[in-house]
PDB file of C-alpha atoms in Angstrom:
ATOM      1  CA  UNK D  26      13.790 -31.875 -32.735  1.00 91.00           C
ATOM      2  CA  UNK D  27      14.341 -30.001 -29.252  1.00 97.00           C
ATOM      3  CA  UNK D  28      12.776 -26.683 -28.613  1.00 97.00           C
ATOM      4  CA  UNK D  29      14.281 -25.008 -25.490  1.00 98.00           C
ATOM      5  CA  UNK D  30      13.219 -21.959 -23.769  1.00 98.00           C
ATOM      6  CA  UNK D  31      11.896 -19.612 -26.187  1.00 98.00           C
ATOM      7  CA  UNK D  32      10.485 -16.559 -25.432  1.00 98.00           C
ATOM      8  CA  UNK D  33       7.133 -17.108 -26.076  1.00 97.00           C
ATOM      9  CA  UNK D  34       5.602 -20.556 -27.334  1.00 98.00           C
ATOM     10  CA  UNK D  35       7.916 -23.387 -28.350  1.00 98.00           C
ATOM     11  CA  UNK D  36       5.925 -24.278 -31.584  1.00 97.00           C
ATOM     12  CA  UNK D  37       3.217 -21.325 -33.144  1.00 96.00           C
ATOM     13  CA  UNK D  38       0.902 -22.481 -35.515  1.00 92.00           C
ATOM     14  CA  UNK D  39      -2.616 -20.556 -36.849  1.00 89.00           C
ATOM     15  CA  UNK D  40      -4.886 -21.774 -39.850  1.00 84.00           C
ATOM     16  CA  UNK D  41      -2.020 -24.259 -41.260  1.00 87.00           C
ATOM     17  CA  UNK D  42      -2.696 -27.189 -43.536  1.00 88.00           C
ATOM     18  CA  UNK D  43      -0.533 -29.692 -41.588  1.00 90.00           C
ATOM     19  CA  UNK D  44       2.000 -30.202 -38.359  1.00 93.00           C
ATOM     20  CA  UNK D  45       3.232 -33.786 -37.989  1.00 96.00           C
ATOM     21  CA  UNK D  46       5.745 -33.669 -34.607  1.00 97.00           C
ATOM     22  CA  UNK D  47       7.646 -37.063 -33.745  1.00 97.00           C
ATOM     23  CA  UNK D  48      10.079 -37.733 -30.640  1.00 97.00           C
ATOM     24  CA  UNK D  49      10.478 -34.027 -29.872  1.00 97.00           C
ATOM     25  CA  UNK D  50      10.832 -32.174 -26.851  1.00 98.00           C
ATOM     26  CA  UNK D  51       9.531 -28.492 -26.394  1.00 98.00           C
ATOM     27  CA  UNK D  52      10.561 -27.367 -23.148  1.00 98.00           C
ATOM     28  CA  UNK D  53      11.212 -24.700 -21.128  1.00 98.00           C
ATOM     29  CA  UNK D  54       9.408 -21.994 -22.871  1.00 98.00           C
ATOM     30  CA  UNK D  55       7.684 -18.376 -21.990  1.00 98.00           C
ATOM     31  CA  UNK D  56       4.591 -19.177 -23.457  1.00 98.00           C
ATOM     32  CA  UNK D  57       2.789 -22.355 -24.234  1.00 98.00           C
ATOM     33  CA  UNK D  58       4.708 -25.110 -25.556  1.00 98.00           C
ATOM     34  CA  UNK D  59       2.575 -25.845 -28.303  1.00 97.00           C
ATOM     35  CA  UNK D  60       0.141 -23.228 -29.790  1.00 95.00           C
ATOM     36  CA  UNK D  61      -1.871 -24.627 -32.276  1.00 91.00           C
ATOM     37  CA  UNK D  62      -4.843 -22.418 -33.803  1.00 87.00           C
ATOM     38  CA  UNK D  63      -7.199 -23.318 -36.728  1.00 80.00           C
ATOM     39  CA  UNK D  64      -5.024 -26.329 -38.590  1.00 80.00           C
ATOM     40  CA  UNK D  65      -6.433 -28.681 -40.455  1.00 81.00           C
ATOM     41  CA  UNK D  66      -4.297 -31.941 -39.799  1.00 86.00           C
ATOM     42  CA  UNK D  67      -2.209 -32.108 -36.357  1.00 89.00           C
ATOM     43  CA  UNK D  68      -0.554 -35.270 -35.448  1.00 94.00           C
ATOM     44  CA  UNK D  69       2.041 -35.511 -31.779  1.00 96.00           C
ATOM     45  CA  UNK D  70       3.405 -38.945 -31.414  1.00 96.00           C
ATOM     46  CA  UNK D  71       5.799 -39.926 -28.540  1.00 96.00           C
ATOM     47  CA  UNK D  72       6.424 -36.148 -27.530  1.00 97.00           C
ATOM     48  CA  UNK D  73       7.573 -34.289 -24.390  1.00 97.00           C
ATOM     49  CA  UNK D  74       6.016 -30.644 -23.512  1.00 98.00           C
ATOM     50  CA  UNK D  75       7.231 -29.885 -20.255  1.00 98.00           C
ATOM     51  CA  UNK D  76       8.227 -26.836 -17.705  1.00 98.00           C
ATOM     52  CA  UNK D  77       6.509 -23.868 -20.092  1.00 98.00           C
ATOM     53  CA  UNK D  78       5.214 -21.064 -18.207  1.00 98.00           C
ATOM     54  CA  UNK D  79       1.899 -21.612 -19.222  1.00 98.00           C
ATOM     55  CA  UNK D  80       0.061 -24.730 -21.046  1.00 97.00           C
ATOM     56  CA  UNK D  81       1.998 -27.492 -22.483  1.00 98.00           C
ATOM     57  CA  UNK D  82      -0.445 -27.375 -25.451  1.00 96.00           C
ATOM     58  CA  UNK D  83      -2.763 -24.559 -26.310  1.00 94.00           C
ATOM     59  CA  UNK D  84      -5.217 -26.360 -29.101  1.00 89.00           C
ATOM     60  CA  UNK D  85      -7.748 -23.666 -30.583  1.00 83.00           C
ATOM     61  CA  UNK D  86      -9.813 -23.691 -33.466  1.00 69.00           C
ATOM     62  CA  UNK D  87     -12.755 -22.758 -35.892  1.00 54.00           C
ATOM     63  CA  UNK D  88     -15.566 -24.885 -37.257  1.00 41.00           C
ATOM     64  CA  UNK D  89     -14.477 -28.271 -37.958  1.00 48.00           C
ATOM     65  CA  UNK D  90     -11.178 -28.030 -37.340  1.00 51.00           C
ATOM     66  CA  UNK D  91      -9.843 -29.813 -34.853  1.00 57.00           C
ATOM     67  CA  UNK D  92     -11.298 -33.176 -36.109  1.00 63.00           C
ATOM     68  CA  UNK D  93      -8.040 -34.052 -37.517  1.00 77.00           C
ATOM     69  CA  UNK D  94      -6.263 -33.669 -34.367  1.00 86.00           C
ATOM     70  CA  UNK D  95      -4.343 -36.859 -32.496  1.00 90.00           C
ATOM     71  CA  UNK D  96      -2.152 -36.622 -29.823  1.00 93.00           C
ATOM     72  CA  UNK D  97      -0.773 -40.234 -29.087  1.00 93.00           C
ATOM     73  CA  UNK D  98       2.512 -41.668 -26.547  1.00 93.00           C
ATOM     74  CA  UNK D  99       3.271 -38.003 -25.473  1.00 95.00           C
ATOM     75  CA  UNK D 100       4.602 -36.807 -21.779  1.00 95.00           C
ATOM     76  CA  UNK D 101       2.967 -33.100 -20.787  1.00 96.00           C
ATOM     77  CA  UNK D 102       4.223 -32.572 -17.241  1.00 97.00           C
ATOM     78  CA  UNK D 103       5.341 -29.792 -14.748  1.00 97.00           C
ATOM     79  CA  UNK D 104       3.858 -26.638 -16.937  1.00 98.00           C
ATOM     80  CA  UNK D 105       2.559 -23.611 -15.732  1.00 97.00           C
ATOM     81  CA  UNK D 106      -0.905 -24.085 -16.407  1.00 97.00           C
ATOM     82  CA  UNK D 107      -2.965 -27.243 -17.444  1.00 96.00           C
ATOM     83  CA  UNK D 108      -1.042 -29.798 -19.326  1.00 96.00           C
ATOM     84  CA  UNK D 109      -3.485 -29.103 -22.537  1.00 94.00           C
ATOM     85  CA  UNK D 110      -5.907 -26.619 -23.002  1.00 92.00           C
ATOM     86  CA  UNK D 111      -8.209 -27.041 -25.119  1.00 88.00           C
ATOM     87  CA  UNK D 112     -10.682 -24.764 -26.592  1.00 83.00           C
ATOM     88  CA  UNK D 113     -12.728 -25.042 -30.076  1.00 71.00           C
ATOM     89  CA  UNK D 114     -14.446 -22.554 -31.778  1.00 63.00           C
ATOM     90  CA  UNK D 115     -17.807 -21.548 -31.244  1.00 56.00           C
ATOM     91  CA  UNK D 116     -20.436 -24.168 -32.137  1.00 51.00           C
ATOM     92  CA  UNK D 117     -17.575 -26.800 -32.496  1.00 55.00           C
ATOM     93  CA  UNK D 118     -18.397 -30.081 -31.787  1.00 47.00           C
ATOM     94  CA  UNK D 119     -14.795 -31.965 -33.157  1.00 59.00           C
ATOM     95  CA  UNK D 120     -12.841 -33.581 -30.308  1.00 73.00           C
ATOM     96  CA  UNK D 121      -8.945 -33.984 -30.010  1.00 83.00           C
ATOM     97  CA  UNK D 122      -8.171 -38.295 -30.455  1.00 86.00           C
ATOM     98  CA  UNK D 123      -6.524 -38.701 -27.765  1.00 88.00           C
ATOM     99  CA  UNK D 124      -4.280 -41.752 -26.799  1.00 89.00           C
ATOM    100  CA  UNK D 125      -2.263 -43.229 -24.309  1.00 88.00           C
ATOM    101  CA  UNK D 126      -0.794 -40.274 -23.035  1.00 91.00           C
ATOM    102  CA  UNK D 127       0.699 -39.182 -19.881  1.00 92.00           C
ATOM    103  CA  UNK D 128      -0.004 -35.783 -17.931  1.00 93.00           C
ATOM    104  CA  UNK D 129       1.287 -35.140 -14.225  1.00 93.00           C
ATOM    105  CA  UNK D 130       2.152 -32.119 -11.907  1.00 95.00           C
ATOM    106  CA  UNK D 131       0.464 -29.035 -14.239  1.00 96.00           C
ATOM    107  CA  UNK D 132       0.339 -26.237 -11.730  1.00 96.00           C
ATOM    108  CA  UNK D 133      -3.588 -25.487 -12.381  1.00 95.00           C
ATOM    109  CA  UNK D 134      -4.675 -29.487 -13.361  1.00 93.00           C
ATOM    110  CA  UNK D 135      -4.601 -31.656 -16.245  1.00 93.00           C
ATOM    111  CA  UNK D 136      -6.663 -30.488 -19.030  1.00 91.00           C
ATOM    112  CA  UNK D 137      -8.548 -27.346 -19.143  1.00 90.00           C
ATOM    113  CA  UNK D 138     -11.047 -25.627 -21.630  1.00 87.00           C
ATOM    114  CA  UNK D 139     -14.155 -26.178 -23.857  1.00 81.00           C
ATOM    115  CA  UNK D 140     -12.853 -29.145 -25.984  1.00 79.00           C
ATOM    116  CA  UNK D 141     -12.710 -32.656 -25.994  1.00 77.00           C
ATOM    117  CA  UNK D 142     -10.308 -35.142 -26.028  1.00 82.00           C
ATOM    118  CA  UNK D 143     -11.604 -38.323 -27.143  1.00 82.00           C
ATOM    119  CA  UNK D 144     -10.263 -41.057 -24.984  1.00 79.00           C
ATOM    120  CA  UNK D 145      -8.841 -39.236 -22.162  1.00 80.00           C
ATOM    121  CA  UNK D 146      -9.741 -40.195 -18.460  1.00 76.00           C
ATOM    122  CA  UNK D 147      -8.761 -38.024 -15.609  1.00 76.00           C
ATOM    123  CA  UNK D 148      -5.964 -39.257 -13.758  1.00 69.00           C
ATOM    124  CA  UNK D 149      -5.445 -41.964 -16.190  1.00 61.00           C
ATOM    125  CA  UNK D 150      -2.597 -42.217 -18.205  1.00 61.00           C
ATOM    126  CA  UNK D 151      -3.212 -45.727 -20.084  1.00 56.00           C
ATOM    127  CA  UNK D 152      -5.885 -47.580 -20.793  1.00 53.00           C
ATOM    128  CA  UNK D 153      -6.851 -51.359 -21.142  1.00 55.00           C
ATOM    129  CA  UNK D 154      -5.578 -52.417 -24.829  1.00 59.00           C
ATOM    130  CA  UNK D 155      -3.281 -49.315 -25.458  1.00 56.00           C
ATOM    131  CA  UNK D 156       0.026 -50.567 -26.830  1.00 58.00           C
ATOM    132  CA  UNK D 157       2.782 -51.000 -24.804  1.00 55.00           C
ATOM    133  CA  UNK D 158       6.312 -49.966 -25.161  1.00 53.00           C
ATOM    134  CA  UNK D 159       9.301 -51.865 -23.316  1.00 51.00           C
ATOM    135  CA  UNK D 160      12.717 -52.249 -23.750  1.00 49.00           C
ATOM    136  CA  UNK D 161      15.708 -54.314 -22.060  1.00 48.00           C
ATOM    137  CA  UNK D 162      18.312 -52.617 -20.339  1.00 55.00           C
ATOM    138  CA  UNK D 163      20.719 -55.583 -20.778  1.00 60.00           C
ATOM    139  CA  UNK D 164      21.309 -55.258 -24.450  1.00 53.00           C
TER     140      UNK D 164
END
């Protein structure tokens, strides 16, 4: 799925039960690409949120709900602001998993807000024992 240059976020979400988001691309947007508020269950595998006007993921909550959350193989580069913001409710203690990601050239840094993302390193991309993906060019 390819979201391109909406007017305001690329994907909207607020007090939902579920997102599951596989090999898309959200891109180009007015707002965020992803805007994700109070869900229960949010999983991004092996996604692209790039060149939105402001975060490439917005990730919000209330109590408890972010623990849920994974983001995992996904590219959030050249946005507006930080390549994910994210902020929890108050008194939240959940975290974001976070895995072997990749986040580069976000106008104001890499991640910004309250939360945390479990796993993440600044300035590191992947880690020692995170799965790697190759392929041959000469097939």
């Amino acid at each position: 799925t390819t979201v391109v240059d909406a007017p305001g976020a690329g994907v909207s979400g607020k007090a939902f039960a579920e997102l599951s988001m596989h090999a898309c691309q959200v891109t180009g947007c007015a707002g965020d690409g992803l805007h994700l508020v109070g869900g229960s269950s949010v999983h991004v595998v092996d996604c692209t949120l790039s060149r939105n006007m402001m975060n490439g993921a917005l990730l919000g909550g209330s109590v408890g709900s972010i623990q849920g959350w994974r983001f995992e193989g996904c590219t959030l580069a050249g946005n507006g602001q930080y390549g994910i913001w994210a902020s929890p409710g108050p008194g939240e203690l959940g975290a974001v998993a976070w895995g072997a990601n990749s986040l580069v050239g976000n106008t104001l840094g890499e991640v910004g807000g309250r939360g945390r993302l479990d796993g993440w390193q600044p300035g590191l991309s992947f880690r020692p024992g995170d799965e790697c993906a190759a392929w041959s060019e000469d097939c």
